[in-house]
Amino acid sequence: MYRTLLASLWVSPLLLCTTLSIAAENAIQPPTNTIIEQENTFINDSILPPIQPWAGASEALLLNAEQPWATPFEQQGYQSTPNYNDTMAWLDKLVESSDLLHKVSLGKSPQGRDIWMIVASSDGAQTAKTLSDNGKATVLVQAGIHSGEIDGKDAGMMLLRDISHGNKRALLENVNFLFVPILSVDAHERSSEYNRVNQRGPINMGWRTTANNLNLNRDYAKADALEMQHLIRAINVWQPDLYIDVHVTDGIDYQYDVTFGYNVKQGYSPSSFNWLETVYRPAIEAALTEQGHIPGPLVFALDNADMAKGISLWNPSPRFSNGYGDARHLPTILIENHSLKPYKQRVLGTYVMLEQTLKTVAQNSTKLKSAIYADKYRNSSQLALTWQTEVLPQGFDFKGIDYRIETSLISGTDVVRWTGEPKLYVNIPVVANTKADIIVSRPVAYYIPPQWTTVIERLSLHGIRMTRLEKSTHIAAQQYQFSDPSFSSADYEGHQTVTATTSTSKVNAQLPPGTVRIATDQPLGDLAMLLLEPQAEDSLFYWGFFNTIFTQTEYIEDYAVEPLAAKMLAENPELQAEFTHALKDPAFAKNSKARLRWFYQRSPYYDKQFLVYPVLRAMK
């Protein structure tokens, strides 16, 4: 434990001054010294870097345990979080007591638990239609996608309490609020003091992955997990205008307690980026600063042992929440609270951010909706599928923590020892994966043969519009062929991923009835491209949904190739010339199997669908 009773006594007068200034209905008695000491004391404190005492105006948001509507987090000294049953029991009581709140299930988890969402609106809307009919912008906040990172749940419960029974009912006058307290509900119940060694609380933390050991924040594009499928359906049905995904970060030590980010300006939703950067971020950072927090951008060090090398600006792919939001033109904010800050401080910072989000969206909803509309119907003629890193011309003044490098007697190598002392790193480099690499032209439509049912179902789940051909149809199109496929050597998120060298050819195809047509001039046209273009970072091809095309089932015996080859050469002088040229390669000339395969590949017996992408691109 790095915070002593002496430090607690030093903080208490500041807390007392703060509590005396709040409204009587929200008045808080100063916490005892014991609670101040406990709230920053966790089983892993002795092995974590030291921390500085903290006191902020946001502490006025807390209720004492004795108050009727104190949350379980407040009842337990600001250091613990309730389990699933206790969470929902408290929220059920709150919903029953309020004309503003309604509870809906998004669906059940693999272990049979409901994933609940609280609908908060000034008119008590109970359905997506009635919510939409009120004409207000809607904010969706999700906690517990990694259920050990549960700050958002306790912050959201406090905020809903203050909206329903405090002085913050006006927050819903011009905005709707959807709140998922726990997304990964099964993992939430795999709770232990020992789940996240690098995180200061809560005492009992859930597990990172689902009961099926899937990481939900790697699952947005492929959407394997039942929890993710429920969430994506909810996004399609409830149509939020802003989506917030609350996490707790890992990694280095620094001064920021609340960091957050979203898509980059080079990405797929530039108008949304402009709104987030010029309207949203300034308002949020001002509110957090005023309440005693230190906000910052997402922080990922290039080298944890050498901050001078700089930090990374992340352009996420659609497997992640903020990358998925970019692809489907839903402004999405990834909150990464700093794991080394005490739980109470992180929860309060999240509360402040969520409250200010409702205010900012309410005040700027017209501009937000206009930005989303512009992105949805932008339909650029070209789309970047992959990105290269580049050093940005402008560096960053990083509010870090000082450290020293020591040689470890345990590992025998150099290790970082954070001192706990603030240090400003002036104008350190920023490296970003924002330079477009592979770029493709936008097809008019994609055509998917009806037998690829899993692919079609997954695209439909995302809300991508499609039609089916009612009769056999002839089209001219482009088609990808693959060579040199490279499969992952180990399973990743339940898949054997694959990359390959691609080439294209023009084909004339007769499509059977039931073939699915996906036009790209639709709001989710960019998402459709990123899922169907095989070179995209999170395409369904990459995730292995088409891996059966790499299996060659028909073959020819050597005794049959020999006479077949002789017949082919006798009948085709051009083939004879081509074979003579191929023999100039010594390796090929010495490889009898390769020579026989050369003829088989050019024969009418060869599998014409082997290494060929079944999805067609129609350009006109």
Coordinates of C-alpha atoms in Angstrom, one line a residue:
M1 CA 0.0 0.0 0.0
Y2 CA 1.5 3.3 -1.1
R3 CA -1.1 5.6 0.4
T4 CA -0.8 6.0 4.1
L5 CA -3.1 7.3 6.8
L6 CA -1.1 10.5 6.8
A7 CA -1.9 11.0 3.1
S8 CA -5.5 10.3 3.8
L9 CA -5.6 13.0 6.5
W10 CA -4.0 15.4 4.0
V11 CA -6.8 14.8 1.5
S12 CA -9.7 15.1 3.9
P13 CA -9.9 18.9 4.2
L14 CA -10.2 19.2 0.4
L15 CA -13.0 16.7 0.4
L16 CA -14.7 18.6 3.2
C17 CA -14.5 21.9 1.3
T18 CA -16.0 20.2 -1.7
T19 CA -18.9 18.5 0.1
L20 CA -20.0 21.7 1.8
S21 CA -20.7 23.4 -1.5
I22 CA -23.1 20.9 -3.1
A23 CA -26.9 21.0 -3.1
A24 CA -28.6 19.6 -0.1
E25 CA -30.4 16.9 -2.0
N26 CA -27.0 15.5 -3.1
A27 CA -25.1 16.4 0.1
I28 CA -22.4 13.9 1.2
Q29 CA -20.9 13.5 4.6
P30 CA -17.1 13.6 4.5
P31 CA -15.9 10.0 4.3
T32 CA -13.9 8.7 7.3
N33 CA -10.2 8.4 7.1
T34 CA -10.6 4.7 7.1
I35 CA -12.6 4.8 3.9
I36 CA -10.2 7.1 2.2
E37 CA -7.4 4.7 3.0
Q38 CA -9.4 1.7 1.9
E39 CA -10.6 3.1 -1.4
N40 CA -7.1 3.1 -2.8
T41 CA -5.9 -0.2 -1.1
F42 CA -5.9 -3.3 -3.2
I43 CA -4.2 -6.7 -2.9
N44 CA -1.8 -5.9 -5.7
D45 CA -0.7 -2.4 -4.4
S46 CA 2.7 -3.6 -3.2
I47 CA 3.8 -4.7 -6.7
L48 CA 2.4 -1.7 -8.6
P49 CA 4.1 1.7 -9.2
P50 CA 3.5 4.3 -6.5
I51 CA 0.6 6.8 -6.9
Q52 CA 0.1 10.4 -5.9
P53 CA -2.8 11.4 -3.6
W54 CA -5.8 12.6 -5.5
A55 CA -8.8 14.7 -4.7
G56 CA -11.2 16.2 -7.2
A57 CA -14.4 18.2 -7.3
S58 CA -16.1 15.1 -8.8
E59 CA -16.0 13.5 -5.4
A60 CA -19.0 15.6 -4.6
L61 CA -20.9 13.1 -6.9
L62 CA -20.6 10.3 -4.3
L63 CA -23.3 9.4 -1.8
N64 CA -22.6 7.9 1.6
A65 CA -23.5 4.3 2.1
E66 CA -26.4 5.2 4.4
Q67 CA -28.2 7.2 1.7
P68 CA -31.3 5.5 0.2
W69 CA -30.1 5.5 -3.4
A70 CA -26.4 4.8 -2.8
T71 CA -25.2 2.3 -5.4
P72 CA -23.5 -0.9 -4.3
F73 CA -20.1 0.7 -5.3
E74 CA -20.8 3.6 -2.8
Q75 CA -22.1 1.2 -0.2
Q76 CA -18.9 -0.8 -0.3
G77 CA -16.4 2.1 0.3
Y78 CA -15.8 2.9 -3.4
Q79 CA -13.5 -0.1 -3.9
S80 CA -15.8 -2.9 -5.0
T81 CA -18.4 -3.6 -7.7
P82 CA -21.6 -5.6 -7.4
N83 CA -22.0 -9.0 -9.1
Y84 CA -24.5 -9.6 -11.9
N85 CA -27.5 -10.4 -9.7
D86 CA -26.9 -7.5 -7.3
T87 CA -26.3 -5.1 -10.2
M88 CA -29.6 -6.0 -11.8
A89 CA -31.5 -6.1 -8.5
W90 CA -30.4 -2.5 -7.8
L91 CA -31.2 -1.4 -11.4
D92 CA -34.6 -3.1 -11.3
K93 CA -35.4 -1.1 -8.1
L94 CA -34.3 2.1 -9.8
V95 CA -36.3 1.4 -13.0
E96 CA -39.4 0.6 -11.0
S97 CA -39.1 3.9 -9.1
S98 CA -38.7 6.1 -12.2
D99 CA -41.0 7.2 -15.0
L100 CA -37.9 7.9 -17.1
L101 CA -36.4 4.4 -17.3
H102 CA -37.2 1.1 -18.9
K103 CA -35.3 -2.2 -19.1
V104 CA -35.0 -4.4 -22.2
S105 CA -33.1 -7.6 -22.8
L106 CA -30.8 -7.6 -25.8
G107 CA -30.7 -11.4 -25.6
K108 CA -29.2 -14.2 -23.6
S109 CA -25.5 -15.1 -23.1
P110 CA -24.1 -18.6 -23.8
Q111 CA -24.6 -19.4 -20.1
G112 CA -28.2 -18.1 -20.1
R113 CA -27.9 -14.7 -18.6
D114 CA -29.9 -11.7 -20.0
I115 CA -27.8 -8.9 -21.4
W116 CA -29.8 -5.9 -20.2
M117 CA -30.0 -2.4 -21.5
I118 CA -31.6 0.5 -19.7
V119 CA -33.5 3.0 -21.9
A120 CA -33.6 6.5 -20.4
S121 CA -35.7 9.2 -22.0
S122 CA -37.8 12.1 -20.8
D123 CA -41.0 10.4 -22.2
G124 CA -40.2 7.0 -20.7
A125 CA -39.9 5.3 -24.2
Q126 CA -40.0 1.5 -24.1
T127 CA -39.3 0.6 -27.7
A128 CA -36.9 1.7 -30.4
K129 CA -39.8 3.2 -32.4
T130 CA -41.1 5.3 -29.6
L131 CA -37.5 6.4 -28.8
S132 CA -37.0 7.3 -32.5
D133 CA -40.3 9.2 -32.7
N134 CA -39.2 11.7 -30.1
G135 CA -36.7 13.1 -32.6
K136 CA -33.8 13.4 -30.2
A137 CA -30.3 12.1 -30.6
T138 CA -29.5 8.9 -28.8
V139 CA -26.3 8.0 -26.9
L140 CA -25.5 4.3 -26.4
V141 CA -23.0 3.6 -23.5
Q142 CA -21.7 0.1 -23.1
A143 CA -19.7 -1.1 -20.0
G144 CA -18.1 -4.5 -19.4
I145 CA -17.1 -5.6 -22.9
H146 CA -14.0 -6.7 -20.9
S147 CA -15.8 -7.3 -17.7
G148 CA -12.8 -6.8 -15.5
E149 CA -12.7 -3.2 -16.8
I150 CA -16.0 -2.3 -15.3
D151 CA -15.7 1.4 -14.4
G152 CA -18.5 2.3 -16.8
K153 CA -21.1 0.1 -15.0
D154 CA -20.7 1.8 -11.6
A155 CA -20.5 5.3 -13.2
G156 CA -23.6 4.7 -15.3
M157 CA -25.6 3.4 -12.3
M158 CA -24.7 6.6 -10.4
L159 CA -25.6 8.8 -13.3
L160 CA -29.0 7.1 -13.8
R161 CA -29.7 7.5 -10.1
D162 CA -29.0 11.2 -10.2
I163 CA -31.1 11.6 -13.4
S164 CA -34.0 9.8 -11.7
H165 CA -33.8 10.9 -8.1
G166 CA -31.3 13.8 -8.1
N167 CA -31.1 17.2 -9.8
K168 CA -30.1 15.9 -13.3
R169 CA -33.5 15.1 -14.9
A170 CA -32.9 17.9 -17.4
L171 CA -30.1 15.9 -19.0
L172 CA -32.8 14.0 -20.9
E173 CA -34.6 17.0 -22.2
N174 CA -32.9 16.9 -25.6
V175 CA -31.1 13.5 -25.7
N176 CA -31.9 9.8 -25.1
F177 CA -29.6 7.6 -23.1
L178 CA -29.1 3.8 -23.7
F179 CA -27.0 2.1 -21.1
V180 CA -25.7 -1.5 -21.2
P181 CA -24.2 -2.1 -17.7
I182 CA -22.5 -5.4 -18.5
L183 CA -22.0 -6.7 -22.0
S184 CA -19.9 -9.7 -21.2
V185 CA -22.1 -11.0 -18.5
D186 CA -20.7 -14.5 -18.2
A187 CA -17.2 -13.3 -17.9
H188 CA -18.4 -10.8 -15.3
E189 CA -19.3 -13.6 -13.0
R190 CA -15.8 -15.2 -13.4
S191 CA -14.7 -12.8 -10.7
S192 CA -11.7 -12.8 -8.5
E193 CA -9.2 -10.5 -6.8
Y194 CA -6.5 -12.0 -9.0
N195 CA -7.9 -11.4 -12.5
R196 CA -6.1 -8.1 -13.5
V197 CA -2.8 -7.8 -11.7
N198 CA -1.9 -4.4 -13.3
Q199 CA -5.2 -2.7 -12.3
R200 CA -6.0 -0.9 -9.0
G201 CA -9.5 -2.2 -8.3
P202 CA -12.2 -3.0 -8.0
I203 CA -11.4 -5.7 -5.5
N204 CA -13.4 -8.3 -7.5
M205 CA -12.8 -8.1 -11.2
G206 CA -14.4 -10.1 -14.0
W207 CA -12.6 -12.0 -16.8
R208 CA -11.3 -10.5 -20.0
T209 CA -12.9 -13.0 -22.4
T210 CA -16.3 -14.6 -22.7
A211 CA -17.3 -18.1 -21.5
N212 CA -16.2 -19.3 -24.9
N213 CA -12.9 -17.6 -24.5
L214 CA -13.6 -15.0 -27.2
N215 CA -12.4 -11.4 -26.9
L216 CA -15.5 -9.3 -27.7
N217 CA -13.4 -6.3 -28.7
R218 CA -11.8 -8.4 -31.5
D219 CA -15.2 -9.6 -32.7
Y220 CA -17.1 -6.7 -34.2
A221 CA -16.3 -7.6 -37.8
K222 CA -16.5 -11.4 -37.7
A223 CA -19.3 -11.3 -35.0
D224 CA -18.8 -14.9 -33.7
A225 CA -19.8 -14.4 -30.1
L226 CA -23.5 -14.5 -29.2
E227 CA -23.0 -11.4 -27.0
M228 CA -21.6 -9.5 -30.0
Q229 CA -24.5 -10.6 -32.3
H230 CA -27.0 -9.3 -29.7
L231 CA -25.1 -6.0 -29.5
I232 CA -24.9 -5.5 -33.3
R233 CA -28.7 -6.2 -33.6
A234 CA -29.3 -3.7 -30.9
I235 CA -27.3 -1.1 -32.8
N236 CA -29.3 -1.8 -35.9
V237 CA -32.6 -1.6 -34.1
W238 CA -32.0 1.3 -31.7
Q239 CA -29.9 3.4 -34.2
P240 CA -27.8 5.4 -31.7
D241 CA -26.1 8.5 -32.9
L242 CA -23.1 8.2 -30.6
Y243 CA -21.6 5.0 -29.1
I244 CA -19.3 4.8 -26.1
D245 CA -17.3 1.7 -25.2
V246 CA -15.7 1.9 -21.7
H247 CA -12.4 0.2 -21.0
V248 CA -9.5 0.3 -18.6
T249 CA -6.1 0.4 -20.3
D250 CA -3.0 -1.7 -19.7
G251 CA 0.6 -0.6 -20.2
I252 CA 2.7 2.3 -19.0
D253 CA 2.4 4.8 -16.2
Y254 CA 1.3 8.4 -16.9
Q255 CA -0.6 11.3 -15.4
Y256 CA -3.8 11.0 -17.4
D257 CA -6.7 9.2 -15.6
V258 CA -9.2 9.3 -18.4
T259 CA -8.0 8.8 -22.0
F260 CA -10.3 8.5 -25.0
G261 CA -10.1 8.3 -28.8
Y262 CA -12.1 7.6 -31.9
N263 CA -11.5 7.2 -35.7
V264 CA -8.8 9.3 -37.4
K265 CA -9.5 12.0 -40.1
Q266 CA -8.0 9.7 -42.8
G267 CA -10.5 7.0 -42.0
Y268 CA -14.0 6.2 -43.4
S269 CA -16.0 8.8 -41.4
P270 CA -14.2 12.1 -41.8
S271 CA -17.2 14.3 -41.0
S272 CA -17.8 12.4 -37.8
F273 CA -14.1 12.8 -36.9
N274 CA -14.4 16.6 -37.4
W275 CA -17.4 16.7 -35.0
L276 CA -15.6 14.6 -32.4
E277 CA -12.4 16.6 -32.7
T278 CA -13.8 20.1 -32.8
V279 CA -17.0 19.8 -30.8
Y280 CA -16.9 16.8 -28.5
R281 CA -13.3 16.5 -27.3
P282 CA -12.9 20.2 -26.2
A283 CA -16.2 20.0 -24.2
I284 CA -15.3 16.7 -22.5
E285 CA -11.7 17.7 -21.7
A286 CA -12.9 20.9 -20.2
A287 CA -15.5 19.2 -18.0
L288 CA -13.0 16.6 -16.8
T289 CA -10.3 19.2 -16.0
E290 CA -12.8 21.3 -14.1
Q291 CA -13.7 18.3 -12.0
G292 CA -10.1 17.5 -11.0
H293 CA -9.3 14.9 -13.6
I294 CA -6.5 14.8 -16.2
P295 CA -7.9 13.8 -19.6
G296 CA -5.8 12.8 -22.6
P297 CA -5.8 11.0 -25.9
L298 CA -5.4 7.2 -26.1
V299 CA -1.8 6.4 -25.1
F300 CA 0.2 3.6 -26.6
A301 CA 4.0 3.8 -26.1
L302 CA 6.2 2.7 -29.0
D303 CA 8.6 1.4 -26.4
N304 CA 7.5 1.1 -22.8
A305 CA 11.2 1.4 -21.7
D306 CA 11.9 4.5 -23.7
M307 CA 9.2 7.2 -23.8
A308 CA 11.5 9.4 -26.0
K309 CA 10.7 7.1 -28.9
G310 CA 7.2 8.5 -28.8
I311 CA 3.6 7.3 -28.9
S312 CA 1.3 5.6 -31.4
L313 CA -1.8 7.2 -32.9
W314 CA -4.0 4.2 -33.6
N315 CA -6.2 3.8 -36.7
P316 CA -8.2 0.8 -35.6
S317 CA -9.6 -1.9 -37.9
P318 CA -13.2 -3.0 -37.8
R319 CA -12.5 -5.8 -35.3
F320 CA -12.4 -3.1 -32.6
S321 CA -15.4 -1.0 -31.4
N322 CA -14.0 2.3 -32.6
G323 CA -12.8 0.8 -35.9
Y324 CA -16.2 -0.8 -36.5
G325 CA -17.9 2.5 -35.7
D326 CA -15.7 4.2 -38.3
A327 CA -16.6 1.6 -40.9
R328 CA -20.3 1.8 -40.3
H329 CA -20.3 5.6 -39.8
L330 CA -21.4 5.5 -36.2
P331 CA -19.3 7.9 -34.2
T332 CA -17.7 5.7 -31.6
I333 CA -15.6 6.7 -28.6
L334 CA -13.2 4.3 -26.9
I335 CA -12.6 5.2 -23.3
E336 CA -9.4 3.8 -21.7
N337 CA -9.2 4.7 -18.1
H338 CA -5.8 4.4 -16.6
S339 CA -5.5 1.0 -14.8
L340 CA -2.9 2.4 -12.3
K341 CA -5.3 5.0 -10.9
P342 CA -7.6 3.9 -8.0
Y343 CA -11.0 2.6 -8.8
K344 CA -12.9 5.5 -7.2
Q345 CA -11.0 8.1 -9.3
R346 CA -11.7 6.1 -12.5
V347 CA -15.4 5.7 -11.8
L348 CA -15.8 9.4 -11.1
G349 CA -13.9 10.4 -14.2
T350 CA -16.2 8.1 -16.2
Y351 CA -19.3 9.7 -14.6
V352 CA -18.1 13.2 -15.5
M353 CA -17.4 12.1 -19.1
L354 CA -20.8 10.4 -19.6
E355 CA -22.7 13.4 -18.1
Q356 CA -20.9 15.9 -20.3
T357 CA -21.5 13.6 -23.3
L358 CA -25.2 13.9 -22.8
K359 CA -24.9 17.7 -22.5
T360 CA -22.7 18.0 -25.6
V361 CA -24.8 15.8 -27.8
A362 CA -28.0 17.5 -26.7
Q363 CA -26.5 20.9 -27.6
N364 CA -25.0 19.8 -30.9
S365 CA -27.2 17.0 -32.1
T366 CA -28.0 18.7 -35.5
K367 CA -24.4 19.0 -36.4
L368 CA -23.8 15.4 -35.2
K369 CA -26.6 14.0 -37.3
S370 CA -25.5 16.0 -40.3
A371 CA -22.0 14.6 -40.0
I372 CA -23.2 11.0 -39.8
Y373 CA -25.4 11.6 -42.9
A374 CA -22.5 13.0 -44.8
D375 CA -20.4 10.0 -44.0
K376 CA -23.1 7.4 -44.8
Y377 CA -23.7 8.8 -48.2
R378 CA -20.2 9.8 -49.1
N379 CA -19.6 6.7 -51.3
S380 CA -16.1 7.6 -52.2
S381 CA -14.9 6.1 -55.5
Q382 CA -11.9 4.4 -53.8
L383 CA -11.4 2.9 -50.4
A384 CA -8.2 2.2 -48.5
L385 CA -8.1 -1.4 -47.2
T386 CA -4.8 -1.4 -45.4
W387 CA -2.5 1.3 -43.9
Q388 CA 1.2 2.0 -43.4
T389 CA 2.8 3.8 -40.5
E390 CA 4.2 7.3 -40.8
V391 CA 5.7 9.8 -38.4
L392 CA 3.3 12.8 -38.1
P393 CA 4.7 16.3 -38.6
Q394 CA 3.4 17.4 -35.3
G395 CA 4.6 15.9 -32.0
F396 CA 2.8 15.7 -28.7
D397 CA 3.5 17.1 -25.2
F398 CA 3.0 14.0 -23.1
K399 CA 2.1 14.2 -19.4
G400 CA 4.1 11.2 -18.3
I401 CA 5.6 9.7 -15.1
D402 CA 9.3 9.6 -14.5
Y403 CA 11.1 6.3 -14.4
R404 CA 14.4 4.7 -14.1
I405 CA 15.9 1.6 -15.8
E406 CA 17.3 -1.1 -13.5
T407 CA 18.8 -4.5 -14.2
S408 CA 16.5 -7.2 -12.7
L409 CA 18.0 -9.9 -10.6
I410 CA 14.9 -12.0 -11.4
S411 CA 14.9 -11.8 -15.2
G412 CA 18.4 -10.7 -15.8
T413 CA 17.4 -7.9 -18.1
D414 CA 16.5 -4.2 -17.9
V415 CA 13.2 -3.3 -16.4
V416 CA 11.3 -0.1 -15.9
R417 CA 10.7 1.3 -12.4
W418 CA 8.1 4.1 -12.4
T419 CA 8.8 6.7 -9.7
G420 CA 5.3 8.1 -9.4
E421 CA 6.7 11.6 -10.1
P422 CA 5.1 13.6 -12.9
K423 CA 7.2 14.4 -15.9
L424 CA 6.4 16.4 -19.0
Y425 CA 7.8 15.0 -22.3
V426 CA 7.8 17.9 -24.7
N427 CA 7.0 17.3 -28.4
I428 CA 7.6 13.6 -28.4
P429 CA 7.1 11.9 -31.8
V430 CA 3.8 10.5 -32.8
V431 CA 3.7 7.5 -35.2
A432 CA 0.4 6.6 -36.9
N433 CA -0.9 3.9 -39.2
T434 CA -2.6 6.6 -41.3
K435 CA -0.9 6.3 -44.7
A436 CA -3.2 4.5 -47.2
D437 CA -1.6 1.3 -48.5
I438 CA -3.8 -1.0 -50.5
I439 CA -6.6 1.0 -52.2
V440 CA -9.4 -0.5 -54.3
S441 CA -12.1 1.1 -56.5
R442 CA -15.7 0.8 -55.4
P443 CA -17.7 -1.8 -57.3
V444 CA -21.3 -1.1 -58.1
A445 CA -22.2 -4.4 -56.3
Y446 CA -20.9 -7.7 -55.0
Y447 CA -22.5 -11.0 -55.9
I448 CA -22.3 -14.0 -53.5
P449 CA -23.4 -17.5 -54.5
P450 CA -26.3 -18.8 -52.3
Q451 CA -24.3 -21.7 -50.9
W452 CA -22.1 -19.3 -48.8
T453 CA -24.8 -19.2 -46.2
T454 CA -22.6 -18.3 -43.2
V455 CA -21.1 -15.3 -45.0
I456 CA -24.5 -14.1 -46.1
E457 CA -25.9 -14.5 -42.6
R458 CA -23.0 -12.6 -41.1
L459 CA -23.4 -9.7 -43.6
S460 CA -27.1 -9.6 -42.9
L461 CA -26.5 -9.5 -39.1
H462 CA -24.5 -6.3 -39.6
G463 CA -27.5 -4.7 -41.2
I464 CA -26.0 -4.6 -44.7
R465 CA -28.8 -4.4 -47.3
M466 CA -29.0 -7.1 -49.9
T467 CA -31.3 -8.6 -52.5
R468 CA -31.6 -12.1 -54.0
L469 CA -31.8 -12.9 -57.7
E470 CA -35.1 -14.5 -58.5
K471 CA -33.9 -16.0 -61.8
S472 CA -30.6 -17.0 -63.5
T473 CA -28.7 -13.9 -64.5
H474 CA -25.7 -13.3 -66.7
I475 CA -23.2 -10.6 -65.6
A476 CA -19.8 -9.3 -66.6
A477 CA -17.6 -8.9 -63.5
Q478 CA -14.2 -9.0 -61.8
Q479 CA -13.0 -12.0 -59.8
Y480 CA -10.0 -12.5 -57.5
Q481 CA -7.7 -15.4 -57.8
F482 CA -5.2 -16.3 -55.0
S483 CA -1.7 -17.6 -54.9
D484 CA 0.8 -18.2 -52.1
P485 CA -1.8 -18.5 -49.3
S486 CA -0.3 -18.0 -45.8
F487 CA -2.3 -19.5 -42.9
S488 CA -1.8 -18.5 -39.3
S489 CA 0.4 -21.0 -37.4
A490 CA -1.8 -20.7 -34.3
D491 CA -5.5 -20.3 -33.7
Y492 CA -6.6 -16.6 -33.3
E493 CA -10.0 -15.9 -31.8
G494 CA -11.3 -19.3 -32.9
H495 CA -10.1 -18.9 -36.5
Q496 CA -7.3 -19.9 -38.7
T497 CA -6.7 -16.6 -40.4
V498 CA -5.3 -16.4 -44.0
T499 CA -3.6 -13.9 -46.3
A500 CA -2.8 -14.5 -50.0
T501 CA -1.4 -12.8 -53.0
T502 CA -4.3 -11.6 -55.2
S503 CA -4.8 -11.0 -58.9
T504 CA -8.0 -10.1 -60.8
S505 CA -9.5 -11.2 -64.0
K506 CA -12.6 -10.3 -66.0
V507 CA -15.2 -13.0 -66.1
N508 CA -18.6 -13.6 -67.6
A509 CA -20.7 -15.5 -65.1
Q510 CA -24.1 -17.1 -65.2
L511 CA -25.5 -16.6 -61.6
P512 CA -28.1 -19.0 -60.3
P513 CA -31.3 -18.0 -58.6
G514 CA -30.8 -17.1 -54.9
T515 CA -27.5 -15.4 -55.5
V516 CA -27.2 -12.4 -53.2
R517 CA -26.5 -8.9 -54.6
I518 CA -25.0 -6.3 -52.3
A519 CA -25.0 -2.8 -53.7
T520 CA -22.3 -0.5 -52.3
D521 CA -24.3 2.8 -52.6
Q522 CA -25.9 2.2 -49.2
P523 CA -25.2 3.6 -45.7
L524 CA -23.2 0.5 -44.9
G525 CA -21.5 0.2 -48.2
D526 CA -18.0 0.9 -46.8
L527 CA -18.5 -1.8 -44.2
A528 CA -19.6 -4.3 -46.9
M529 CA -16.4 -3.5 -48.9
L530 CA -14.2 -4.0 -45.8
L531 CA -15.8 -7.3 -45.1
L532 CA -15.8 -8.6 -48.7
E533 CA -12.5 -7.3 -50.1
P534 CA -10.1 -10.1 -49.3
Q535 CA -7.1 -7.9 -48.7
A536 CA -8.9 -5.8 -46.0
E537 CA -7.5 -6.3 -42.5
D538 CA -10.7 -7.7 -41.1
S539 CA -12.3 -9.2 -44.2
L540 CA -14.3 -12.4 -43.8
F541 CA -11.7 -13.9 -46.2
Y542 CA -9.0 -13.0 -43.7
W543 CA -11.0 -14.6 -40.8
G544 CA -11.2 -17.9 -42.7
F545 CA -14.9 -17.8 -43.8
F546 CA -13.8 -18.9 -47.3
N547 CA -11.0 -21.3 -46.3
T548 CA -12.6 -24.3 -48.1
I549 CA -11.6 -22.8 -51.4
F550 CA -8.0 -23.8 -50.5
T551 CA -8.9 -27.5 -50.4
Q552 CA -8.3 -29.4 -53.6
T553 CA -10.5 -32.5 -53.6
E554 CA -10.2 -33.8 -57.2
Y555 CA -6.8 -35.0 -58.6
I556 CA -5.3 -37.1 -61.4
E557 CA -3.0 -40.1 -61.3
D558 CA 0.4 -39.8 -62.8
Y559 CA -0.3 -42.7 -65.2
A560 CA -3.2 -40.6 -66.6
V561 CA -1.3 -37.3 -66.9
E562 CA 1.4 -38.8 -69.1
P563 CA -0.8 -39.7 -72.1
L564 CA -2.9 -36.6 -71.5
A565 CA 0.1 -34.4 -71.7
A566 CA 1.4 -36.0 -74.9
K567 CA -2.1 -35.5 -76.5
M568 CA -2.2 -31.9 -75.4
L569 CA 1.2 -31.1 -76.8
A570 CA 0.4 -32.8 -80.1
E571 CA -2.8 -30.9 -80.5
N572 CA -1.5 -27.5 -79.4
P573 CA 1.8 -26.1 -80.8
E574 CA 1.4 -23.0 -78.6
L575 CA 1.3 -25.1 -75.5
Q576 CA 4.4 -26.9 -76.7
A577 CA 6.2 -23.6 -77.0
E578 CA 5.0 -22.6 -73.5
F579 CA 6.2 -25.9 -72.0
T580 CA 9.6 -25.5 -73.7
H581 CA 9.9 -22.1 -72.2
A582 CA 9.0 -23.4 -68.7
L583 CA 11.7 -26.0 -69.0
K584 CA 14.3 -23.3 -69.0
D585 CA 13.7 -23.0 -65.3
P586 CA 16.2 -25.6 -63.8
A587 CA 14.1 -26.2 -60.7
F588 CA 11.0 -26.8 -62.7
A589 CA 12.8 -29.0 -65.2
K590 CA 14.1 -31.3 -62.4
N591 CA 10.8 -31.5 -60.6
S592 CA 8.7 -34.3 -62.2
K593 CA 5.7 -33.6 -60.0
A594 CA 5.7 -30.0 -61.0
R595 CA 5.9 -30.8 -64.6
L596 CA 2.9 -33.2 -64.4
R597 CA 1.0 -30.6 -62.3
W598 CA 1.7 -28.0 -65.0
F599 CA -0.3 -30.1 -67.6
Y600 CA -3.0 -31.0 -65.1
Q601 CA -3.7 -27.3 -64.4
R602 CA -4.1 -26.6 -68.1
S603 CA -6.3 -29.5 -68.8
P604 CA -10.1 -29.5 -68.8
Y605 CA -10.1 -31.8 -65.8
Y606 CA -8.6 -29.2 -63.4
D607 CA -10.9 -27.7 -60.7
K608 CA -11.6 -24.2 -62.0
Q609 CA -12.9 -23.0 -58.5
F610 CA -9.6 -23.9 -56.7
L611 CA -8.0 -20.7 -55.3
V612 CA -10.7 -18.6 -56.8
Y613 CA -12.7 -16.1 -54.7
P614 CA -16.4 -16.9 -55.1
V615 CA -17.5 -13.3 -54.6
L616 CA -17.8 -11.3 -57.8
R617 CA -17.3 -7.6 -58.2
A618 CA -19.6 -5.8 -60.7
M619 CA -18.1 -2.5 -61.8
K620 CA -21.0 -1.2 -64.0

